[in-house]
């Protein structure tokens, strides 16, 4: 993975551990010669990751819609800033130019980006590894929700297995490197049959 896209908070969060984790992610990118793709902002955990990668002399690509550029939250020191028209276009470019995705703790914006990339994986639009950096168990409840979706038959176990979570960045990326997607060939056929009253 030469380029990894990071989704994370535009806020700092309430614990120092979140900031420490963001800094470690940046350090890991520098030490392992990985380029950063991210939302392009100069705020929150995003700023910490970007600043660390830049300080280490590595490339940082930010992708930002005009509506946020107008609010002047862009990071002026990054290597490349790609301006786009819509939030959807931003996610599409993030997905196309990155070799993998990591979500650090964040809010609804992070959840939106993460959900979209999960769906790309589910629909096999993209087959790149997705990692959750579960600092201080921040994503435990999301993982519980996904597990509950499996229990109640709304999420396929195979899709759940494609989600990698770890609280340590080195372990997370190591596991992302050995990612082999669990492929479901016929699940769309299955849900069509189920919806026609034919459960198997
Ligand atoms: P949130 O988790 O709600 O703080 O949103 C963070 C995620 O949404 C980031 O990964 C960004 O791509 C995007 N985002 C939300 N707010 C901003 C902002 N002010 N500047 C740039 N990107 C943002």
Coordinates of N, CA and C and ligand atoms in Angstrom, one line a residue:
X1 N 0.9 -1.2 0.0 CA 0.0 0.0 0.0 C 0.9 1.2 0.0
X2 N 0.9 2.0 -1.1 CA 1.7 3.1 -1.2 C 1.0 4.4 -0.7
X3 N -0.3 4.4 -0.9 CA -1.2 5.5 -0.5 C -2.3 5.0 0.3
X4 N -2.5 5.6 1.5 CA -3.6 5.2 2.4 C -4.4 6.4 2.7
X5 N -5.7 6.2 2.5 CA -6.7 7.3 2.9 C -7.1 7.2 4.3
X6 N -7.0 8.3 5.0 CA -7.4 8.3 6.5 C -8.6 9.2 6.6
X7 N -9.6 8.6 7.3 CA -10.8 9.3 7.7 C -10.7 9.5 9.2
X8 N -10.9 10.7 9.6 CA -10.9 11.0 11.1 C -11.5 12.3 11.4
X9 N -11.6 12.6 12.7 CA -12.4 13.7 13.2 C -11.8 15.1 12.7
X10 N -12.8 16.0 12.5 CA -12.4 17.4 12.3 C -12.3 18.0 13.6
X11 N -12.6 17.3 14.7 CA -12.4 17.7 16.1 C -11.3 16.9 16.6
X12 N -10.8 17.3 17.8 CA -9.7 16.6 18.4 C -10.2 15.4 19.3
X13 N -11.5 15.5 19.7 CA -12.0 14.4 20.6 C -11.6 14.8 22.1
X14 N -12.2 14.1 23.0 CA -12.0 14.5 24.4 C -10.8 13.9 25.1
X15 N -10.2 12.9 24.5 CA -9.1 12.2 25.2 C -7.7 12.5 24.5
X16 N -6.7 12.7 25.3 CA -5.4 12.8 24.7 C -5.0 11.6 23.9
X17 N -5.5 10.5 24.2 CA -5.2 9.2 23.5 C -5.5 9.3 22.0
X18 N -6.5 10.1 21.7 CA -6.9 10.2 20.3 C -5.8 11.0 19.5
X19 N -5.3 12.0 20.2 CA -4.3 12.8 19.5 C -3.0 12.0 19.4
X20 N -2.7 11.3 20.5 CA -1.5 10.5 20.4 C -1.6 9.4 19.3
X21 N -2.8 8.8 19.2 CA -2.9 7.8 18.1 C -2.8 8.4 16.7
X22 N -3.3 9.6 16.6 CA -3.2 10.3 15.3 C -1.8 10.6 14.9
X23 N -1.0 11.0 15.9 CA 0.4 11.3 15.7 C 1.2 10.0 15.3
X24 N 0.8 9.0 16.0 CA 1.5 7.7 15.7 C 1.2 7.2 14.3
X25 N 0.0 7.5 13.8 CA -0.4 7.1 12.4 C 0.5 7.9 11.5
X26 N 0.6 9.2 11.7 CA 1.5 10.0 10.8 C 2.9 9.5 10.9
X27 N 3.4 9.1 12.1 CA 4.8 8.6 12.2 C 5.0 7.3 11.4
X28 N 4.0 6.5 11.5 CA 4.0 5.2 10.8 C 4.1 5.4 9.3
X29 N 3.3 6.3 8.8 CA 3.3 6.6 7.4 C 4.7 7.1 6.9
X30 N 5.3 7.9 7.8 CA 6.7 8.5 7.4 C 7.7 7.3 7.4
X31 N 7.7 6.5 8.5 CA 8.7 5.4 8.6 C 8.5 4.4 7.5
X32 N 7.3 4.2 7.0 CA 7.1 3.2 6.0 C 6.8 3.7 4.6
X33 N 7.1 5.0 4.5 CA 7.1 5.6 3.1 C 5.7 5.5 2.5
X34 N 4.7 5.8 3.3 CA 3.3 5.8 2.8 C 2.8 7.2 2.6
X35 N 2.1 7.4 1.5 CA 1.5 8.8 1.2 C 0.1 8.9 1.9
X36 N -0.2 10.0 2.3 CA -1.5 10.3 3.0 C -2.5 10.9 2.0
X37 N -3.7 10.3 2.0 CA -4.8 10.9 1.3 C -5.8 11.2 2.4
X38 N -6.4 12.4 2.4 CA -7.4 12.7 3.5 C -8.3 13.9 3.0
X39 N -9.1 14.4 4.0 CA -10.1 15.4 3.6 C -9.5 16.8 3.4
X40 N -8.2 17.0 3.7 CA -7.6 18.3 3.3 C -7.7 19.4 4.3
X41 N -8.2 19.1 5.5 CA -8.4 20.2 6.5 C -7.3 20.4 7.4
X42 N -7.3 21.6 8.0 CA -6.3 22.0 8.9 C -6.9 22.1 10.4
X43 N -7.8 21.1 10.6 CA -8.4 21.1 11.9 C -8.5 19.7 12.4
X44 N -8.6 19.5 13.8 CA -8.9 18.3 14.4 C -7.8 17.2 14.2
X45 N -8.2 16.0 14.4 CA -7.2 14.9 14.2 C -6.6 14.8 12.8
X46 N -7.4 15.4 11.8 CA -6.9 15.4 10.5 C -5.6 16.2 10.4
X47 N -5.6 17.3 11.1 CA -4.5 18.2 11.1 C -3.3 17.5 11.7
X48 N -3.5 16.8 12.8 CA -2.4 16.1 13.5 C -1.7 15.1 12.5
X49 N -2.6 14.3 11.9 CA -2.0 13.3 10.9 C -1.2 14.0 9.8
X50 N -1.9 14.9 9.2 CA -1.3 15.6 8.0 C 0.0 16.3 8.4
X51 N 0.0 17.0 9.5 CA 1.3 17.7 10.0 C 2.4 16.8 10.2
X52 N 2.1 15.6 10.8 CA 3.2 14.6 11.1 C 3.8 14.1 9.8
X53 N 2.9 13.8 8.8 CA 3.4 13.2 7.5 C 4.2 14.3 6.8
X54 N 3.7 15.5 6.8 CA 4.5 16.6 6.2 C 5.8 16.8 6.8
X55 N 5.8 16.8 8.2 CA 7.1 17.0 8.9 C 8.1 16.0 8.6
X56 N 7.6 14.8 8.2 CA 8.5 13.7 7.8 C 8.9 13.7 6.4
X57 N 8.4 14.7 5.6 CA 8.8 14.9 4.2 C 8.1 14.0 3.3
X58 N 6.9 13.5 3.7 CA 6.2 12.6 2.8 C 5.0 13.4 2.2
X59 N 4.4 12.8 1.1 CA 3.4 13.4 0.3 C 2.0 13.4 1.0
X60 N 1.3 14.5 1.0 CA -0.1 14.5 1.5 C -1.0 15.1 0.5
X61 N -2.0 14.3 0.1 CA -3.0 14.8 -0.8 C -4.3 15.0 -0.1
X62 N -4.9 16.2 -0.2 CA -6.2 16.6 0.4 C -7.2 16.7 -0.7
X63 N -8.4 16.3 -0.4 CA -9.5 16.4 -1.3 C -10.7 17.1 -0.6
X64 N -11.0 18.3 -1.2 CA -12.0 19.1 -0.4 C -13.0 19.7 -1.4
X65 N -14.3 19.6 -1.0 CA -15.3 20.3 -1.8 C -15.3 21.8 -1.7
X66 N -15.8 22.5 -2.7 CA -15.7 24.0 -2.7 C -16.4 24.6 -1.4
X67 N -17.5 23.9 -1.0 CA -18.2 24.5 0.1 C -17.4 24.6 1.4
X68 N -16.4 23.6 1.5 CA -15.5 23.7 2.7 C -14.3 24.7 2.4
X69 N -13.9 24.7 1.2 CA -12.9 25.7 0.8 C -13.3 27.1 1.1
X70 N -14.6 27.3 0.8 CA -15.1 28.7 1.1 C -15.0 29.0 2.6
X71 N -15.1 28.0 3.4 CA -15.0 28.2 4.9 C -13.5 28.3 5.4
X72 N -12.6 28.2 4.4 CA -11.2 28.3 4.7 C -10.6 27.4 5.7
X73 N -11.1 26.1 5.7 CA -10.5 25.1 6.6 C -9.4 24.3 6.0
X74 N -9.1 24.6 4.7 CA -8.1 23.8 4.1 C -6.7 24.0 4.7
X75 N -5.9 22.9 4.6 CA -4.5 22.9 5.1 C -3.7 23.5 3.9
X76 N -3.1 24.7 4.2 CA -2.3 25.4 3.1 C -1.0 24.8 2.9
X77 N -0.5 23.9 3.8 CA 0.9 23.4 3.6 C 1.0 22.0 2.9
X78 N -0.2 21.5 2.5 CA -0.1 20.1 2.0 C 0.5 20.0 0.5
X79 N 0.9 18.9 0.1 CA 1.6 18.7 -1.2 C 0.6 19.0 -2.3
X80 N -0.6 18.5 -2.2 CA -1.6 18.7 -3.3 C -3.0 18.8 -2.7
X81 N -3.7 19.8 -3.2 CA -5.1 19.9 -2.8 C -6.0 19.8 -4.0
X82 N -6.9 18.8 -4.0 CA -7.8 18.6 -5.1 C -9.2 19.2 -4.7
X83 N -9.6 20.2 -5.5 CA -10.9 20.8 -5.2 C -12.0 20.1 -6.0
X84 N -13.1 19.8 -5.3 CA -14.2 19.0 -6.1 C -15.5 19.8 -5.8
X85 N -16.5 19.4 -6.6 CA -17.8 20.1 -6.5 C -18.7 19.5 -5.3
X86 N -18.6 18.2 -5.1 CA -19.6 17.6 -4.2 C -18.9 16.7 -3.2
X87 N -19.6 16.4 -2.1 CA -19.0 15.4 -1.1 C -18.9 14.0 -1.7
X88 N -19.8 13.7 -2.6 CA -19.8 12.4 -3.3 C -18.6 12.3 -4.2
X89 N -18.3 13.3 -4.9 CA -17.1 13.3 -5.8 C -15.8 13.1 -4.9
X90 N -15.9 13.8 -3.8 CA -14.7 13.7 -2.9 C -14.4 12.2 -2.5
X91 N -15.5 11.6 -2.1 CA -15.4 10.2 -1.7 C -15.0 9.3 -2.8
X92 N -15.5 9.6 -4.0 CA -15.1 8.8 -5.2 C -13.6 8.9 -5.5
X93 N -13.1 10.1 -5.4 CA -11.7 10.3 -5.7 C -10.9 9.7 -4.6
X94 N -11.3 9.8 -3.4 CA -10.5 9.2 -2.2 C -10.4 7.7 -2.5
X95 N -11.5 7.1 -2.9 CA -11.6 5.7 -3.1 C -10.7 5.3 -4.3
X96 N -10.7 6.1 -5.4 CA -10.0 5.7 -6.6 C -8.5 5.8 -6.4
X97 N -8.0 6.8 -5.7 CA -6.6 7.1 -5.7 C -5.8 6.4 -4.5
X98 N -6.6 5.7 -3.7 CA -6.0 5.1 -2.5 C -5.9 3.6 -2.6
X99 N -4.9 3.1 -1.9 CA -4.7 1.6 -1.9 C -5.4 0.9 -0.7
X100 N -5.8 1.7 0.3 CA -6.4 1.2 1.4 C -7.0 2.4 2.3
X101 N -7.8 2.0 3.3 CA -8.5 3.1 4.1 C -8.4 2.8 5.6
X102 N -8.1 3.8 6.3 CA -8.1 3.7 7.8 C -9.0 4.7 8.4
X103 N -9.9 4.3 9.3 CA -10.7 5.3 10.0 C -10.2 5.4 11.5
X104 N -9.8 6.6 11.8 CA -9.4 6.9 13.2 C -10.7 7.4 13.9
X105 N -10.7 7.6 15.2 CA -11.9 8.1 15.8 C -12.3 9.4 15.1
X106 N -13.6 9.6 15.0 CA -14.2 10.8 14.4 C -15.7 10.8 14.6
X107 N -16.4 11.7 14.0 CA -17.8 11.9 14.1 C -18.6 11.4 12.9
X108 N -19.7 12.1 12.6 CA -20.6 11.7 11.6 C -19.9 11.7 10.2
X109 N -19.0 12.7 10.0 CA -18.3 12.8 8.7 C -17.5 11.6 8.4
X110 N -16.8 11.2 9.5 CA -16.0 9.9 9.4 C -16.8 8.7 9.2
X111 N -18.0 8.7 9.9 CA -18.9 7.5 9.7 C -19.4 7.5 8.3
X112 N -19.7 8.6 7.7 CA -20.2 8.7 6.4 C -19.2 8.2 5.4
X113 N -18.0 8.6 5.5 CA -16.9 8.1 4.6 C -16.7 6.6 4.8
X114 N -16.6 6.2 6.0 CA -16.4 4.8 6.3 C -17.6 3.9 5.7
X115 N -18.8 4.4 5.9 CA -20.0 3.6 5.4 C -19.9 3.5 3.9
X116 N -19.5 4.6 3.3 CA -19.5 4.5 1.8 C -18.5 3.5 1.3
X117 N -17.3 3.5 2.0 CA -16.3 2.6 1.6 C -16.6 1.1 1.9
X118 N -17.3 0.9 3.0 CA -17.8 -0.5 3.3 C -18.8 -0.9 2.2
X119 N -19.6 0.0 1.8 CA -20.6 -0.4 0.7 C -19.9 -0.7 -0.6
X120 N -18.8 0.1 -0.9 CA -18.0 -0.2 -2.1 C -17.5 -1.6 -2.0
X121 N -17.0 -2.0 -0.8 CA -16.5 -3.3 -0.6 C -17.6 -4.4 -0.8
X122 N -18.7 -4.1 -0.2 CA -19.8 -5.0 -0.2 C -20.3 -5.3 -1.7
X123 N -20.4 -4.2 -2.4 CA -20.8 -4.3 -3.8 C -19.7 -4.6 -4.8
X124 N -18.5 -4.8 -4.2 CA -17.3 -5.1 -5.0 C -17.0 -4.1 -6.1
X125 N -17.3 -2.8 -5.7 CA -16.9 -1.7 -6.6 C -15.4 -1.5 -6.3
X126 N -15.0 -1.8 -5.1 CA -13.6 -1.6 -4.7 C -13.2 -2.8 -3.8
X127 N -12.0 -3.2 -3.9 CA -11.5 -4.4 -3.1 C -10.3 -4.1 -2.3
X128 N -10.3 -2.9 -1.7 CA -9.1 -2.5 -1.0 C -9.4 -2.7 0.5
X129 N -8.3 -2.9 1.3 CA -8.5 -3.2 2.7 C -9.0 -1.9 3.5
X130 N -9.9 -2.2 4.5 CA -10.5 -1.2 5.3 C -10.1 -1.5 6.8
X131 N -9.5 -0.5 7.4 CA -9.1 -0.8 8.8 C -9.7 0.3 9.7
X132 N -10.2 -0.2 10.9 CA -10.7 0.7 11.9 C -9.6 0.8 13.0
X133 N -9.1 1.9 13.3 CA -8.2 2.1 14.4 C -9.0 2.3 15.7
X134 N -9.1 1.3 16.4 CA -10.1 1.2 17.6 C -9.5 1.8 18.9
X135 N -9.0 3.0 18.8 CA -8.3 3.6 20.0 C -9.3 3.7 21.1
X136 N -8.9 3.3 22.3 CA -9.7 3.3 23.5 C -11.1 2.7 23.3
X137 N -11.2 1.7 22.4 CA -12.5 1.0 22.1 C -13.5 1.9 21.5
X138 N -13.0 3.0 20.8 CA -14.0 4.0 20.3 C -15.0 3.3 19.3
X139 N -14.5 2.3 18.6 CA -15.4 1.7 17.6 C -16.1 0.5 18.1
X140 N -16.0 0.1 19.4 CA -16.7 -1.1 19.9 C -18.2 -1.1 19.6
X141 N -18.8 0.1 19.8 CA -20.3 0.1 19.6 C -20.6 0.0 18.1
X142 N -19.8 0.5 17.2 CA -20.1 0.3 15.8 C -19.9 -1.1 15.4
X143 N -18.9 -1.8 15.9 CA -18.7 -3.2 15.6 C -19.8 -4.0 16.2
X144 N -20.3 -3.6 17.4 CA -21.5 -4.3 17.9 C -22.7 -4.2 17.0
X145 N -22.9 -3.0 16.5 CA -24.0 -2.7 15.6 C -23.9 -3.6 14.4
X146 N -22.7 -3.7 13.8 CA -22.5 -4.5 12.6 C -22.7 -6.0 13.0
X147 N -22.2 -6.4 14.1 CA -22.4 -7.8 14.5 C -23.9 -8.1 14.7
X148 N -24.6 -7.1 15.2 CA -26.1 -7.3 15.4 C -26.8 -7.4 14.1
X149 N -26.3 -6.6 13.1 CA -26.8 -6.7 11.7 C -26.6 -8.1 11.1
X150 N -25.5 -8.8 11.5 CA -25.2 -10.2 11.1 C -26.2 -11.1 11.8
X151 N -26.3 -10.9 13.1 CA -27.2 -11.8 13.9 C -28.7 -11.7 13.3
X152 N -29.1 -10.5 13.0 CA -30.5 -10.4 12.6 C -30.7 -10.5 11.0
X153 N -29.6 -10.9 10.3 CA -29.8 -11.2 8.9 C -29.8 -10.0 8.0
X154 N -29.3 -8.8 8.4 CA -29.2 -7.6 7.6 C -27.8 -7.4 7.0
X155 N -26.8 -8.0 7.6 CA -25.5 -7.9 7.1 C -24.9 -9.3 6.9
X156 N -24.3 -9.6 5.8 CA -23.7 -10.9 5.5 C -22.5 -11.1 6.3
X157 N -22.3 -12.3 6.9 CA -21.1 -12.6 7.7 C -19.8 -12.3 6.9
X158 N -19.9 -12.7 5.6 CA -18.7 -12.5 4.8 C -18.3 -11.0 4.7
X159 N -19.3 -10.1 4.6 CA -19.0 -8.7 4.6 C -18.4 -8.2 5.9
X160 N -18.9 -8.8 7.0 CA -18.4 -8.4 8.3 C -16.9 -8.8 8.4
X161 N -16.6 -10.0 7.8 CA -15.2 -10.5 7.9 C -14.2 -9.6 7.2
X162 N -14.7 -8.8 6.2 CA -13.8 -7.9 5.5 C -13.4 -6.6 6.3
X163 N -14.0 -6.5 7.5 CA -13.7 -5.3 8.3 C -12.6 -5.7 9.3
X164 N -11.5 -4.9 9.2 CA -10.4 -5.2 10.1 C -10.3 -4.1 11.2
X165 N -10.3 -4.5 12.5 CA -10.2 -3.6 13.6 C -9.1 -3.9 14.5
X166 N -8.3 -2.9 14.9 CA -7.2 -3.1 15.9 C -6.9 -1.8 16.6
X167 N -6.4 -1.9 17.8 CA -6.2 -0.6 18.5 C -4.7 -0.2 18.3
X168 N -4.0 -1.0 17.5 CA -2.5 -0.6 17.3 C -2.3 -0.4 15.9
X169 N -1.7 0.7 15.5 CA -1.6 1.0 14.1 C -0.7 0.0 13.3
X170 N 0.4 -0.4 14.0 CA 1.3 -1.4 13.3 C 0.6 -2.7 13.0
X171 N -0.1 -3.2 14.0 CA -0.9 -4.5 13.8 C -1.9 -4.3 12.8
X172 N -2.6 -3.1 12.8 CA -3.7 -2.9 11.9 C -3.2 -2.9 10.5
X173 N -2.1 -2.2 10.2 CA -1.6 -2.2 8.8 C -1.1 -3.5 8.4
X174 N -0.4 -4.2 9.3 CA 0.1 -5.6 9.0 C -1.1 -6.4 8.6
X175 N -2.2 -6.3 9.3 CA -3.4 -7.2 9.0 C -4.0 -6.7 7.7
X176 N -3.9 -5.4 7.4 CA -4.4 -4.9 6.1 C -3.6 -5.4 5.0
X177 N -2.3 -5.6 5.2 CA -1.5 -6.1 4.1 C -1.8 -7.5 3.7
X178 N -2.2 -8.3 4.8 CA -2.6 -9.7 4.5 C -4.1 -9.9 4.2
X179 N -4.7 -8.8 3.9 CA -6.2 -8.8 3.7 C -6.5 -9.6 2.4
X180 N -7.4 -10.6 2.5 CA -7.9 -11.2 1.3 C -9.4 -11.2 1.4
X181 N -10.0 -10.5 0.5 CA -11.5 -10.3 0.6 C -12.2 -11.6 0.6
X182 N -13.2 -11.7 1.5 CA -14.1 -12.8 1.5 C -15.2 -12.4 0.5
X183 N -15.2 -13.2 -0.6 CA -16.1 -12.8 -1.7 C -17.4 -13.6 -1.6
X184 N -18.5 -12.9 -1.8 CA -19.8 -13.6 -1.9 C -20.3 -13.4 -3.3
X185 N -20.3 -14.5 -4.0 CA -20.7 -14.4 -5.4 C -22.2 -14.2 -5.6
X186 N -23.0 -14.9 -4.8 CA -24.4 -14.9 -5.1 C -25.3 -14.3 -4.1
X187 N -24.8 -13.3 -3.3 CA -25.7 -12.8 -2.3 C -26.8 -12.0 -2.8
X188 N -26.6 -11.3 -4.0 CA -27.7 -10.5 -4.5 C -28.8 -11.4 -5.0
X189 N -28.4 -12.6 -5.6 CA -29.4 -13.6 -6.0 C -30.2 -14.1 -4.8
X190 N -29.4 -14.3 -3.7 CA -30.1 -14.8 -2.4 C -31.1 -13.8 -1.9
X191 N -30.8 -12.5 -1.9 CA -31.7 -11.5 -1.4 C -32.9 -11.4 -2.3
X192 N -32.7 -11.6 -3.6 CA -33.9 -11.5 -4.5 C -34.8 -12.7 -4.2
X193 N -34.2 -13.9 -4.0 CA -35.0 -15.1 -3.7 C -35.8 -14.9 -2.4
X194 N -35.1 -14.4 -1.4 CA -35.7 -14.2 0.0 C -36.9 -13.2 -0.2
X195 N -36.7 -12.2 -1.0 CA -37.8 -11.2 -1.1 C -38.9 -11.7 -1.9
X196 N -38.7 -12.8 -2.6 CA -39.8 -13.4 -3.4 C -40.5 -14.5 -2.6
X197 N -40.1 -14.6 -1.2 CA -40.7 -15.6 -0.4 C -40.1 -16.9 -0.5
X198 N -38.9 -17.0 -1.0 CA -38.1 -18.2 -1.2 C -36.9 -18.1 -0.4
X199 N -36.9 -18.5 0.9 CA -35.8 -18.2 1.8 C -34.5 -18.9 1.4
X200 N -34.5 -20.1 0.7 CA -33.3 -20.7 0.3 C -33.3 -21.1 -1.1
Ligands
LIG1 P1 -16.2 14.4 11.5 O1 -15.9 13.0 11.8 O2 -17.7 14.7 11.5 O3 -15.5 15.4 12.3 O4 -15.8 14.6 9.9 C1 -14.6 14.3 9.5 C2 -14.5 13.7 8.2 O5 -15.5 14.3 7.3 C3 -13.1 13.9 7.6 O6 -12.5 12.6 7.2 C4 -13.4 14.8 6.4 O7 -13.1 14.2 5.2 C5 -14.8 15.2 6.5 N1 -14.9 16.6 7.1 C6 -15.8 17.0 8.0 N2 -15.6 18.2 8.4 C7 -14.6 18.7 7.7 C8 -13.9 19.9 7.6 N3 -14.3 21.0 8.4 N4 -12.9 20.1 6.8 C9 -12.6 19.0 6.0 N5 -13.2 17.8 6.0 C10 -14.2 17.7 6.8

